[in-house]
Protein backbone atom coordinates (compact mmCIF):
# COMPACT_ATOMS: atom_id res chain seq x y z
CA UNK A 1 0.00 0.00 0.00
CA UNK A 2 2.95 2.36 0.61
CA UNK A 3 5.34 1.02 -2.03
CA UNK A 4 7.41 3.81 -3.57
CA UNK A 5 6.66 6.15 -0.65
CA UNK A 6 9.34 7.35 1.75
CA UNK A 7 8.55 7.82 5.42
CA UNK A 8 10.75 10.02 7.59
CA UNK A 9 10.45 9.02 11.23
CA UNK A 10 12.17 11.22 13.80
CA UNK A 11 13.46 9.42 16.87
CA UNK A 12 12.69 6.27 14.91
CA UNK A 13 15.32 3.94 16.32
CA UNK A 14 13.60 3.23 19.67
CA UNK A 15 10.18 2.77 21.29
CA UNK A 16 7.11 4.01 19.44
CA UNK A 17 9.21 5.35 16.55
CA UNK A 18 10.79 1.95 15.91
CA UNK A 19 7.36 0.28 15.96
CA UNK A 20 6.13 2.84 13.43
CA UNK A 21 9.16 2.14 11.19
CA UNK A 22 8.44 -1.61 11.30
CA UNK A 23 4.74 -1.13 10.54
CA UNK A 24 5.23 1.31 7.64
CA UNK A 25 7.98 -0.92 6.21
CA UNK A 26 5.60 -3.89 6.40
CA UNK A 27 3.28 -1.85 4.14
CA UNK A 28 6.09 -1.32 1.63
CA UNK A 29 7.34 2.16 2.58
CA UNK A 30 11.04 3.02 2.44
CA UNK A 31 12.23 4.37 5.78
CA UNK A 32 14.48 7.31 6.66
CA UNK A 33 15.16 7.60 10.37
CA UNK A 34 16.22 10.98 11.76
CA UNK A 35 17.93 10.16 15.04
CA UNK A 36 20.21 12.01 17.41
CA UNK A 37 22.95 9.56 16.46
CA UNK A 38 23.51 6.55 14.23
CA UNK A 39 24.09 3.95 16.94
CA UNK A 40 23.59 0.29 17.82
CA UNK A 41 19.80 0.73 18.01
CA UNK A 42 19.58 2.19 14.51
CA UNK A 43 22.09 -0.32 13.08
CA UNK A 44 20.09 -3.26 14.46
CA UNK A 45 16.76 -1.83 13.31
CA UNK A 46 18.07 -1.13 9.80
CA UNK A 47 19.30 -4.71 9.51
CA UNK A 48 16.07 -6.19 10.88
CA UNK A 49 13.76 -4.10 8.67
CA UNK A 50 15.71 -4.47 5.42
CA UNK A 51 16.01 -8.25 5.90
CA UNK A 52 12.37 -8.70 6.93
CA UNK A 53 10.59 -6.40 4.51
CA UNK A 54 13.11 -5.77 1.70
CA UNK A 55 12.61 -1.99 1.74
CA UNK A 56 15.29 0.70 1.75
CA UNK A 57 16.14 2.09 5.17
CA UNK A 58 18.80 4.54 6.26
CA UNK A 59 19.48 6.51 9.45
CA UNK A 60 20.52 10.17 9.42
CA UNK A 61 22.07 11.86 12.44
CA UNK A 62 19.88 14.90 13.10
CA UNK A 63 19.01 16.87 16.19
CA UNK A 64 15.44 17.96 15.47
CA UNK A 65 15.86 20.99 17.74
CA UNK A 66 18.32 22.42 15.21
CA UNK A 67 16.55 23.98 12.21
CA UNK A 68 19.61 23.92 9.93
CA UNK A 69 20.23 20.23 10.63
CA UNK A 70 16.58 19.48 9.83
CA UNK A 71 16.76 21.32 6.49
CA UNK A 72 20.01 19.60 5.52
CA UNK A 73 18.69 16.18 6.56
CA UNK A 74 15.44 16.45 4.59
CA UNK A 75 17.39 17.69 1.55
CA UNK A 76 19.70 14.70 1.85
CA UNK A 77 16.80 12.24 2.29
CA UNK A 78 14.96 13.72 -0.69
CA UNK A 79 18.11 13.33 -2.79
CA UNK A 80 18.75 9.76 -1.60
CA UNK A 81 15.18 8.43 -1.84
CA UNK A 82 13.64 10.67 -4.53
CA UNK A 83 10.60 11.61 -2.43
CA UNK A 84 9.40 12.35 1.08
CA UNK A 85 5.74 11.39 1.40
CA UNK A 86 5.24 10.71 5.09
CA UNK A 87 6.68 12.68 7.99
CA UNK A 88 6.27 11.24 11.49
CA UNK A 89 7.29 13.80 14.11
CA UNK A 90 7.94 11.32 16.88
CA UNK A 91 11.17 12.50 18.57
CA UNK A 92 10.46 13.60 22.10
CA UNK A 93 11.86 13.91 25.59
CA UNK A 94 10.59 14.46 29.13
CA UNK A 95 12.19 16.43 31.97
CA UNK A 96 9.44 16.12 34.60
CA UNK A 97 9.18 18.13 37.80
CA UNK A 98 6.83 20.45 39.62
CA UNK A 99 6.70 23.98 38.22
CA UNK A 100 7.92 25.28 41.56
CA UNK A 101 11.38 23.87 41.00
CA UNK A 102 11.49 23.19 37.26
CA UNK A 103 14.77 24.46 35.84
CA UNK A 104 14.67 26.85 32.90
CA UNK A 105 17.04 24.54 31.02
CA UNK A 106 14.60 21.64 31.44
CA UNK A 107 11.69 23.74 30.21
CA UNK A 108 13.68 24.90 27.18
CA UNK A 109 15.04 21.44 26.32
CA UNK A 110 11.57 19.91 26.18
CA UNK A 111 10.04 22.78 24.17
CA UNK A 112 13.00 22.85 21.77
CA UNK A 113 12.97 19.11 21.07
CA UNK A 114 9.25 18.36 21.10
CA UNK A 115 7.60 21.53 19.79
CA UNK A 116 10.33 23.30 17.85
CA UNK A 117 11.55 19.95 16.50
CA UNK A 118 8.09 19.27 15.07
CA UNK A 119 7.99 22.76 13.54
CA UNK A 120 11.53 22.44 12.14
CA UNK A 121 10.91 19.13 10.39
CA UNK A 122 7.49 20.16 9.06
CA UNK A 123 8.93 23.40 7.69
CA UNK A 124 11.82 21.49 6.09
CA UNK A 125 9.30 19.25 4.24
CA UNK A 126 6.77 21.98 3.42
CA UNK A 127 7.89 22.84 -0.14
CA UNK A 128 8.37 19.19 -1.04
CA UNK A 129 4.80 18.40 0.03
CA UNK A 130 3.44 21.45 -1.80
CA UNK A 131 5.17 20.51 -5.05
CA UNK A 132 4.14 16.85 -4.77
CA UNK A 133 0.56 17.87 -4.01
CA UNK A 134 0.53 15.01 -1.53
CA UNK A 135 1.89 14.30 1.92
CA UNK A 136 1.08 12.87 5.31
CA UNK A 137 2.24 14.55 8.50
CA UNK A 138 1.74 12.61 11.72
CA UNK A 139 2.61 14.37 14.96
CA UNK A 140 3.07 12.62 18.30
CA UNK A 141 1.21 14.64 20.93
CA UNK A 142 0.15 13.16 24.28
CA UNK A 143 -2.87 12.90 26.57
CA UNK A 144 -0.71 14.97 28.92
CA UNK A 145 -1.68 17.98 26.78
CA UNK A 146 -5.37 17.17 27.22
CA UNK A 147 -5.19 16.41 30.94
CA UNK A 148 -2.57 18.94 32.05
CA UNK A 149 -0.65 16.27 33.93
CA UNK A 150 0.95 17.62 37.13
CA UNK A 151 4.75 17.59 36.96
CA UNK A 152 4.76 18.00 33.19
CA UNK A 153 4.43 21.77 32.62
CA UNK A 154 7.14 21.70 29.94
CA UNK A 155 5.99 18.44 28.33
CA UNK A 156 2.24 19.19 28.38
CA UNK A 157 2.84 22.68 26.98
CA UNK A 158 5.06 21.27 24.21
CA UNK A 159 2.41 18.70 23.29
CA UNK A 160 -0.39 21.32 23.37
CA UNK A 161 1.75 23.38 21.03
CA UNK A 162 2.06 20.34 18.76
CA UNK A 163 -1.74 20.04 18.65
CA UNK A 164 -1.96 23.69 17.58
CA UNK A 165 0.79 23.16 14.97
CA UNK A 166 -1.12 20.13 13.69
CA UNK A 167 -4.19 22.27 13.04
CA UNK A 168 -2.17 25.06 11.38
CA UNK A 169 -0.32 22.59 9.15
CA UNK A 170 -3.60 20.90 8.24
CA UNK A 171 -5.23 24.21 7.24
CA UNK A 172 -2.22 25.59 5.36
CA UNK A 173 -1.67 22.46 3.28
CA UNK A 174 -5.18 21.01 2.89
CA UNK A 175 -5.68 22.42 -0.61
CA UNK A 176 -2.43 20.71 -1.68
CA UNK A 177 -3.63 17.24 -0.75
CA UNK A 178 -1.52 17.12 2.38
CA UNK A 179 -3.04 15.88 5.63
CA UNK A 180 -1.73 16.48 9.14
CA UNK A 181 -3.04 14.70 12.22
CA UNK A 182 -1.88 14.21 15.78
CA UNK A 183 -1.80 11.03 17.82
CA UNK A 184 -2.22 11.49 21.57
CA UNK A 185 -0.98 8.33 23.28
CA UNK A 186 -1.71 7.60 26.92
CA UNK A 187 0.67 5.37 28.84
CA UNK A 188 2.75 3.28 26.40
CA UNK A 189 5.47 0.91 27.63
CA UNK A 190 8.78 2.28 26.32
CA UNK A 191 12.06 3.57 27.78
CA UNK A 192 10.33 6.92 28.35
CA UNK A 193 7.83 5.41 30.82
CA UNK A 194 10.10 2.81 32.43
CA UNK A 195 9.44 2.56 36.19
CA UNK A 196 6.24 4.66 36.04
CA UNK A 197 3.75 1.84 35.44
CA UNK A 198 2.57 1.53 39.06
CA UNK A 199 1.80 5.25 39.14
CA UNK A 200 -0.51 5.16 36.09
CA UNK A 201 -1.97 1.68 35.72
CA UNK A 202 -4.85 2.27 38.15
CA UNK A 203 -6.00 5.27 36.13
CA UNK A 204 -6.32 3.36 32.84
CA UNK A 205 -9.88 2.01 32.34
CA UNK A 206 -8.51 -0.90 30.26
CA UNK A 207 -6.21 -1.76 33.16
CA UNK A 208 -3.05 -2.15 31.11
CA UNK A 209 -0.43 0.00 29.43
CA UNK A 210 -0.40 0.36 25.66
CA UNK A 211 2.20 -1.19 23.39
CA UNK A 212 4.26 0.74 20.82
CA UNK A 213 2.53 -1.43 18.18
CA UNK A 214 -0.88 -0.03 19.25
CA UNK A 215 0.34 3.43 18.32
CA UNK A 216 2.05 2.17 15.16
CA UNK A 217 -1.24 0.69 13.89
CA UNK A 218 -2.90 4.08 14.17
CA UNK A 219 0.07 5.79 12.51
CA UNK A 220 -0.21 3.28 9.65
CA UNK A 221 -3.82 4.33 9.04
CA UNK A 222 -2.86 8.02 9.12
CA UNK A 223 0.01 7.36 6.69
CA UNK A 224 -2.15 5.45 4.21
CA UNK A 225 -4.54 6.72 1.53
CA UNK A 226 -7.40 5.32 3.68
CA UNK A 227 -7.16 8.51 5.77
CA UNK A 228 -7.00 10.96 2.86
CA UNK A 229 -10.12 12.88 4.01
CA UNK A 230 -8.98 13.12 7.64
CA UNK A 231 -6.99 16.19 8.64
CA UNK A 232 -6.40 18.48 11.62
CA UNK A 233 -7.57 15.89 14.13
CA UNK A 234 -6.16 14.66 17.42
CA UNK A 235 -6.76 10.97 18.06
CA UNK A 236 -6.33 9.57 21.57
CA UNK A 237 -4.94 6.06 21.95
CA UNK A 238 -4.88 5.51 25.68
CA UNK A 239 -7.03 2.58 26.84
CA UNK A 240 -9.52 5.20 28.00
CA UNK A 241 -7.12 7.15 30.24
CA UNK A 242 -8.30 10.58 29.09
CA UNK A 243 -12.00 9.88 28.44
CA UNK A 244 -13.79 13.13 29.19
P1 LIG B 1 11.65 6.98 23.48
O1 LIG B 1 11.84 5.52 23.27
O2 LIG B 1 12.47 7.69 24.48
O3 LIG B 1 11.82 7.65 22.03
C1 LIG B 1 12.12 8.98 21.82
C2 LIG B 1 13.09 9.05 20.65
O4 LIG B 1 13.35 10.41 20.34
C3 LIG B 1 14.45 8.41 20.98
O5 LIG B 1 14.86 7.60 19.90
C4 LIG B 1 15.36 9.62 21.13
O6 LIG B 1 16.71 9.37 20.77
C5 LIG B 1 14.74 10.57 20.12
N1 LIG B 1 15.15 11.94 20.34
C6 LIG B 1 15.17 12.62 21.52
N2 LIG B 1 15.63 13.88 21.32
C7 LIG B 1 15.89 13.98 19.99
C8 LIG B 1 16.39 15.03 19.17
N3 LIG B 1 16.70 16.24 19.67
N4 LIG B 1 16.55 14.79 17.84
C9 LIG B 1 16.26 13.58 17.32
N5 LIG B 1 15.78 12.55 18.04
C10 LIG B 1 15.60 12.75 19.36
O7 LIG B 1 10.14 7.33 23.85
P2 LIG B 1 8.75 6.90 23.20
O8 LIG B 1 7.87 6.54 24.31
O9 LIG B 1 8.93 5.95 22.07
O10 LIG B 1 8.23 8.32 22.65
C11 LIG B 1 7.99 8.59 21.28
C12 LIG B 1 7.05 9.80 21.18
O11 LIG B 1 5.77 9.44 21.74
C13 LIG B 1 7.53 11.03 21.95
O12 LIG B 1 7.21 12.19 21.22
C14 LIG B 1 6.70 10.98 23.21
O13 LIG B 1 6.54 12.25 23.80
C15 LIG B 1 5.40 10.43 22.68
N6 LIG B 1 4.57 9.84 23.72
C16 LIG B 1 4.98 8.74 24.42
C17 LIG B 1 4.16 8.21 25.42
C18 LIG B 1 4.53 6.99 26.21
O14 LIG B 1 3.77 6.63 27.12
N7 LIG B 1 5.63 6.32 25.93
C19 LIG B 1 2.94 8.83 25.71
C20 LIG B 1 2.56 9.95 24.99
C21 LIG B 1 3.37 10.43 23.99
P3 LIG B 1 17.75 8.87 21.91
O15 LIG B 1 17.24 7.55 22.35
O16 LIG B 1 19.04 8.82 21.15
O17 LIG B 1 17.74 9.93 22.97
Tab-separated table of C-alpha atoms and ligand atoms in Angstrom:
chain	number	residue	atom	x	y	z
A	1	UNK	CA	0.000	0.000	0.000
A	2	UNK	CA	2.955	2.355	0.611
A	3	UNK	CA	5.338	1.021	-2.026
A	4	UNK	CA	7.412	3.814	-3.567
A	5	UNK	CA	6.661	6.149	-0.650
A	6	UNK	CA	9.344	7.355	1.747
A	7	UNK	CA	8.553	7.822	5.420
A	8	UNK	CA	10.752	10.021	7.585
A	9	UNK	CA	10.447	9.015	11.232
A	10	UNK	CA	12.174	11.215	13.797
A	11	UNK	CA	13.462	9.425	16.873
A	12	UNK	CA	12.686	6.271	14.908
A	13	UNK	CA	15.320	3.938	16.321
A	14	UNK	CA	13.599	3.226	19.665
A	15	UNK	CA	10.185	2.770	21.286
A	16	UNK	CA	7.113	4.009	19.444
A	17	UNK	CA	9.208	5.347	16.551
A	18	UNK	CA	10.795	1.946	15.909
A	19	UNK	CA	7.358	0.278	15.964
A	20	UNK	CA	6.125	2.840	13.427
A	21	UNK	CA	9.157	2.140	11.192
A	22	UNK	CA	8.438	-1.614	11.296
A	23	UNK	CA	4.736	-1.131	10.538
A	24	UNK	CA	5.230	1.309	7.639
A	25	UNK	CA	7.982	-0.918	6.210
A	26	UNK	CA	5.598	-3.891	6.398
A	27	UNK	CA	3.275	-1.846	4.141
A	28	UNK	CA	6.090	-1.319	1.626
A	29	UNK	CA	7.344	2.155	2.575
A	30	UNK	CA	11.040	3.016	2.440
A	31	UNK	CA	12.230	4.369	5.778
A	32	UNK	CA	14.478	7.313	6.664
A	33	UNK	CA	15.160	7.597	10.367
A	34	UNK	CA	16.217	10.984	11.757
A	35	UNK	CA	17.931	10.158	15.043
A	36	UNK	CA	20.214	12.007	17.415
A	37	UNK	CA	22.947	9.555	16.457
A	38	UNK	CA	23.510	6.549	14.230
A	39	UNK	CA	24.094	3.950	16.940
A	40	UNK	CA	23.594	0.294	17.825
A	41	UNK	CA	19.805	0.734	18.010
A	42	UNK	CA	19.576	2.186	14.512
A	43	UNK	CA	22.092	-0.321	13.080
A	44	UNK	CA	20.095	-3.258	14.457
A	45	UNK	CA	16.761	-1.835	13.311
A	46	UNK	CA	18.067	-1.125	9.802
A	47	UNK	CA	19.297	-4.713	9.506
A	48	UNK	CA	16.065	-6.189	10.878
A	49	UNK	CA	13.759	-4.098	8.668
A	50	UNK	CA	15.709	-4.472	5.420
A	51	UNK	CA	16.006	-8.245	5.904
A	52	UNK	CA	12.369	-8.701	6.927
A	53	UNK	CA	10.594	-6.395	4.514
A	54	UNK	CA	13.108	-5.775	1.697
A	55	UNK	CA	12.606	-1.991	1.744
A	56	UNK	CA	15.291	0.697	1.751
A	57	UNK	CA	16.143	2.088	5.172
A	58	UNK	CA	18.800	4.544	6.265
A	59	UNK	CA	19.477	6.505	9.452
A	60	UNK	CA	20.523	10.167	9.419
A	61	UNK	CA	22.071	11.861	12.443
A	62	UNK	CA	19.876	14.901	13.095
A	63	UNK	CA	19.013	16.873	16.194
A	64	UNK	CA	15.441	17.964	15.469
A	65	UNK	CA	15.858	20.986	17.741
A	66	UNK	CA	18.325	22.423	15.211
A	67	UNK	CA	16.546	23.975	12.208
A	68	UNK	CA	19.611	23.917	9.926
A	69	UNK	CA	20.230	20.231	10.628
A	70	UNK	CA	16.584	19.478	9.828
A	71	UNK	CA	16.756	21.325	6.491
A	72	UNK	CA	20.009	19.597	5.521
A	73	UNK	CA	18.692	16.179	6.564
A	74	UNK	CA	15.441	16.454	4.594
A	75	UNK	CA	17.390	17.689	1.554
A	76	UNK	CA	19.701	14.696	1.849
A	77	UNK	CA	16.802	12.239	2.294
A	78	UNK	CA	14.956	13.717	-0.693
A	79	UNK	CA	18.111	13.329	-2.787
A	80	UNK	CA	18.750	9.762	-1.604
A	81	UNK	CA	15.180	8.433	-1.844
A	82	UNK	CA	13.639	10.673	-4.534
A	83	UNK	CA	10.600	11.609	-2.434
A	84	UNK	CA	9.401	12.348	1.078
A	85	UNK	CA	5.744	11.390	1.395
A	86	UNK	CA	5.242	10.707	5.092
A	87	UNK	CA	6.681	12.680	7.995
A	88	UNK	CA	6.272	11.245	11.488
A	89	UNK	CA	7.293	13.805	14.107
A	90	UNK	CA	7.940	11.322	16.882
A	91	UNK	CA	11.168	12.496	18.569
A	92	UNK	CA	10.456	13.604	22.101
A	93	UNK	CA	11.861	13.907	25.588
A	94	UNK	CA	10.592	14.456	29.129
A	95	UNK	CA	12.187	16.429	31.970
A	96	UNK	CA	9.443	16.118	34.602
A	97	UNK	CA	9.183	18.128	37.803
A	98	UNK	CA	6.829	20.450	39.617
A	99	UNK	CA	6.701	23.977	38.219
A	100	UNK	CA	7.915	25.279	41.558
A	101	UNK	CA	11.376	23.866	41.004
A	102	UNK	CA	11.491	23.195	37.257
A	103	UNK	CA	14.769	24.458	35.836
A	104	UNK	CA	14.667	26.845	32.902
A	105	UNK	CA	17.041	24.535	31.021
A	106	UNK	CA	14.601	21.640	31.436
A	107	UNK	CA	11.690	23.741	30.211
A	108	UNK	CA	13.685	24.896	27.180
A	109	UNK	CA	15.041	21.444	26.317
A	110	UNK	CA	11.570	19.914	26.176
A	111	UNK	CA	10.037	22.776	24.175
A	112	UNK	CA	12.999	22.849	21.771
A	113	UNK	CA	12.968	19.112	21.074
A	114	UNK	CA	9.245	18.363	21.101
A	115	UNK	CA	7.605	21.530	19.792
A	116	UNK	CA	10.333	23.303	17.853
A	117	UNK	CA	11.546	19.952	16.505
A	118	UNK	CA	8.094	19.274	15.069
A	119	UNK	CA	7.988	22.757	13.541
A	120	UNK	CA	11.534	22.436	12.137
A	121	UNK	CA	10.906	19.126	10.387
A	122	UNK	CA	7.494	20.165	9.057
A	123	UNK	CA	8.932	23.404	7.689
A	124	UNK	CA	11.817	21.486	6.090
A	125	UNK	CA	9.302	19.253	4.235
A	126	UNK	CA	6.770	21.983	3.419
A	127	UNK	CA	7.892	22.842	-0.141
A	128	UNK	CA	8.366	19.189	-1.041
A	129	UNK	CA	4.805	18.397	0.029
A	130	UNK	CA	3.445	21.454	-1.803
A	131	UNK	CA	5.170	20.508	-5.047
A	132	UNK	CA	4.141	16.847	-4.774
A	133	UNK	CA	0.556	17.867	-4.015
A	134	UNK	CA	0.526	15.012	-1.528
A	135	UNK	CA	1.895	14.300	1.916
A	136	UNK	CA	1.078	12.870	5.312
A	137	UNK	CA	2.243	14.554	8.500
A	138	UNK	CA	1.744	12.610	11.721
A	139	UNK	CA	2.608	14.374	14.959
A	140	UNK	CA	3.074	12.623	18.300
A	141	UNK	CA	1.206	14.638	20.927
A	142	UNK	CA	0.154	13.161	24.284
A	143	UNK	CA	-2.867	12.901	26.567
A	144	UNK	CA	-0.712	14.970	28.925
A	145	UNK	CA	-1.677	17.983	26.785
A	146	UNK	CA	-5.372	17.171	27.218
A	147	UNK	CA	-5.188	16.412	30.939
A	148	UNK	CA	-2.567	18.941	32.047
A	149	UNK	CA	-0.650	16.265	33.930
A	150	UNK	CA	0.952	17.620	37.129
A	151	UNK	CA	4.747	17.593	36.962
A	152	UNK	CA	4.761	18.002	33.188
A	153	UNK	CA	4.434	21.769	32.619
A	154	UNK	CA	7.142	21.695	29.942
A	155	UNK	CA	5.992	18.444	28.325
A	156	UNK	CA	2.242	19.185	28.376
A	157	UNK	CA	2.841	22.681	26.976
A	158	UNK	CA	5.056	21.270	24.210
A	159	UNK	CA	2.406	18.704	23.292
A	160	UNK	CA	-0.391	21.318	23.374
A	161	UNK	CA	1.749	23.384	21.027
A	162	UNK	CA	2.060	20.342	18.765
A	163	UNK	CA	-1.739	20.042	18.654
A	164	UNK	CA	-1.958	23.687	17.576
A	165	UNK	CA	0.788	23.156	14.972
A	166	UNK	CA	-1.122	20.131	13.688
A	167	UNK	CA	-4.189	22.274	13.045
A	168	UNK	CA	-2.170	25.057	11.384
A	169	UNK	CA	-0.321	22.595	9.151
A	170	UNK	CA	-3.597	20.903	8.237
A	171	UNK	CA	-5.233	24.209	7.244
A	172	UNK	CA	-2.223	25.585	5.357
A	173	UNK	CA	-1.668	22.460	3.278
A	174	UNK	CA	-5.179	21.011	2.886
A	175	UNK	CA	-5.677	22.423	-0.612
A	176	UNK	CA	-2.428	20.711	-1.677
A	177	UNK	CA	-3.632	17.239	-0.752
A	178	UNK	CA	-1.517	17.117	2.383
A	179	UNK	CA	-3.039	15.884	5.630
A	180	UNK	CA	-1.725	16.484	9.138
A	181	UNK	CA	-3.044	14.703	12.215
A	182	UNK	CA	-1.882	14.211	15.777
A	183	UNK	CA	-1.802	11.035	17.821
A	184	UNK	CA	-2.218	11.491	21.566
A	185	UNK	CA	-0.983	8.334	23.284
A	186	UNK	CA	-1.707	7.602	26.918
A	187	UNK	CA	0.674	5.368	28.837
A	188	UNK	CA	2.748	3.281	26.404
A	189	UNK	CA	5.465	0.907	27.628
A	190	UNK	CA	8.783	2.278	26.319
A	191	UNK	CA	12.062	3.572	27.776
A	192	UNK	CA	10.325	6.922	28.353
A	193	UNK	CA	7.834	5.408	30.818
A	194	UNK	CA	10.097	2.806	32.433
A	195	UNK	CA	9.440	2.563	36.187
A	196	UNK	CA	6.239	4.660	36.035
A	197	UNK	CA	3.747	1.837	35.437
A	198	UNK	CA	2.573	1.529	39.064
A	199	UNK	CA	1.805	5.251	39.139
A	200	UNK	CA	-0.511	5.161	36.092
A	201	UNK	CA	-1.972	1.684	35.724
A	202	UNK	CA	-4.849	2.267	38.153
A	203	UNK	CA	-6.003	5.265	36.126
A	204	UNK	CA	-6.323	3.357	32.842
A	205	UNK	CA	-9.880	2.006	32.345
A	206	UNK	CA	-8.507	-0.899	30.264
A	207	UNK	CA	-6.213	-1.757	33.158
A	208	UNK	CA	-3.047	-2.148	31.111
A	209	UNK	CA	-0.428	-0.003	29.429
A	210	UNK	CA	-0.404	0.359	25.659
A	211	UNK	CA	2.200	-1.193	23.388
A	212	UNK	CA	4.261	0.742	20.817
A	213	UNK	CA	2.531	-1.431	18.183
A	214	UNK	CA	-0.879	-0.035	19.247
A	215	UNK	CA	0.344	3.433	18.316
A	216	UNK	CA	2.054	2.167	15.157
A	217	UNK	CA	-1.236	0.686	13.887
A	218	UNK	CA	-2.898	4.080	14.169
A	219	UNK	CA	0.075	5.792	12.514
A	220	UNK	CA	-0.212	3.284	9.654
A	221	UNK	CA	-3.817	4.335	9.045
A	222	UNK	CA	-2.859	8.016	9.120
A	223	UNK	CA	0.014	7.358	6.689
A	224	UNK	CA	-2.147	5.451	4.207
A	225	UNK	CA	-4.544	6.723	1.531
A	226	UNK	CA	-7.396	5.320	3.684
A	227	UNK	CA	-7.156	8.508	5.766
A	228	UNK	CA	-6.996	10.965	2.861
A	229	UNK	CA	-10.118	12.875	4.005
A	230	UNK	CA	-8.982	13.117	7.638
A	231	UNK	CA	-6.991	16.186	8.636
A	232	UNK	CA	-6.399	18.479	11.616
A	233	UNK	CA	-7.566	15.887	14.128
A	234	UNK	CA	-6.160	14.662	17.423
A	235	UNK	CA	-6.759	10.972	18.055
A	236	UNK	CA	-6.325	9.567	21.567
A	237	UNK	CA	-4.937	6.059	21.947
A	238	UNK	CA	-4.878	5.513	25.676
A	239	UNK	CA	-7.027	2.584	26.843
A	240	UNK	CA	-9.520	5.200	28.001
A	241	UNK	CA	-7.123	7.151	30.245
A	242	UNK	CA	-8.302	10.585	29.093
A	243	UNK	CA	-12.002	9.885	28.438
A	244	UNK	CA	-13.792	13.132	29.191
B	1	LIG	P1	11.646	6.984	23.476
B	1	LIG	O1	11.844	5.516	23.270
B	1	LIG	O2	12.469	7.694	24.477
B	1	LIG	O3	11.819	7.648	22.032
B	1	LIG	C1	12.118	8.982	21.822
B	1	LIG	C2	13.092	9.047	20.654
B	1	LIG	O4	13.345	10.408	20.337
B	1	LIG	C3	14.450	8.415	20.985
B	1	LIG	O5	14.860	7.599	19.899
B	1	LIG	C4	15.364	9.619	21.125
B	1	LIG	O6	16.709	9.368	20.775
B	1	LIG	C5	14.737	10.566	20.117
B	1	LIG	N1	15.147	11.943	20.341
B	1	LIG	C6	15.173	12.622	21.518
B	1	LIG	N2	15.626	13.878	21.322
B	1	LIG	C7	15.886	13.985	19.990
B	1	LIG	C8	16.388	15.032	19.171
B	1	LIG	N3	16.697	16.239	19.671
B	1	LIG	N4	16.550	14.789	17.842
B	1	LIG	C9	16.257	13.581	17.317
B	1	LIG	N5	15.782	12.549	18.039
B	1	LIG	C10	15.602	12.753	19.356
B	1	LIG	O7	10.141	7.326	23.853
B	1	LIG	P2	8.748	6.902	23.201
B	1	LIG	O8	7.875	6.536	24.310
B	1	LIG	O9	8.930	5.953	22.074
B	1	LIG	O10	8.230	8.319	22.650
B	1	LIG	C11	7.987	8.594	21.283
B	1	LIG	C12	7.047	9.797	21.179
B	1	LIG	O11	5.773	9.444	21.743
B	1	LIG	C13	7.527	11.034	21.952
B	1	LIG	O12	7.210	12.188	21.219
B	1	LIG	C14	6.701	10.984	23.214
B	1	LIG	O13	6.535	12.248	23.798
B	1	LIG	C15	5.397	10.427	22.680
B	1	LIG	N6	4.566	9.842	23.724
B	1	LIG	C16	4.977	8.739	24.421
B	1	LIG	C17	4.156	8.209	25.415
B	1	LIG	C18	4.534	6.987	26.212
B	1	LIG	O14	3.775	6.633	27.123
B	1	LIG	N7	5.634	6.321	25.932
B	1	LIG	C19	2.942	8.829	25.706
B	1	LIG	C20	2.563	9.950	24.990
B	1	LIG	C21	3.369	10.434	23.993
B	1	LIG	P3	17.754	8.874	21.911
B	1	LIG	O15	17.245	7.547	22.355
B	1	LIG	O16	19.043	8.824	21.155
B	1	LIG	O17	17.741	9.928	22.967
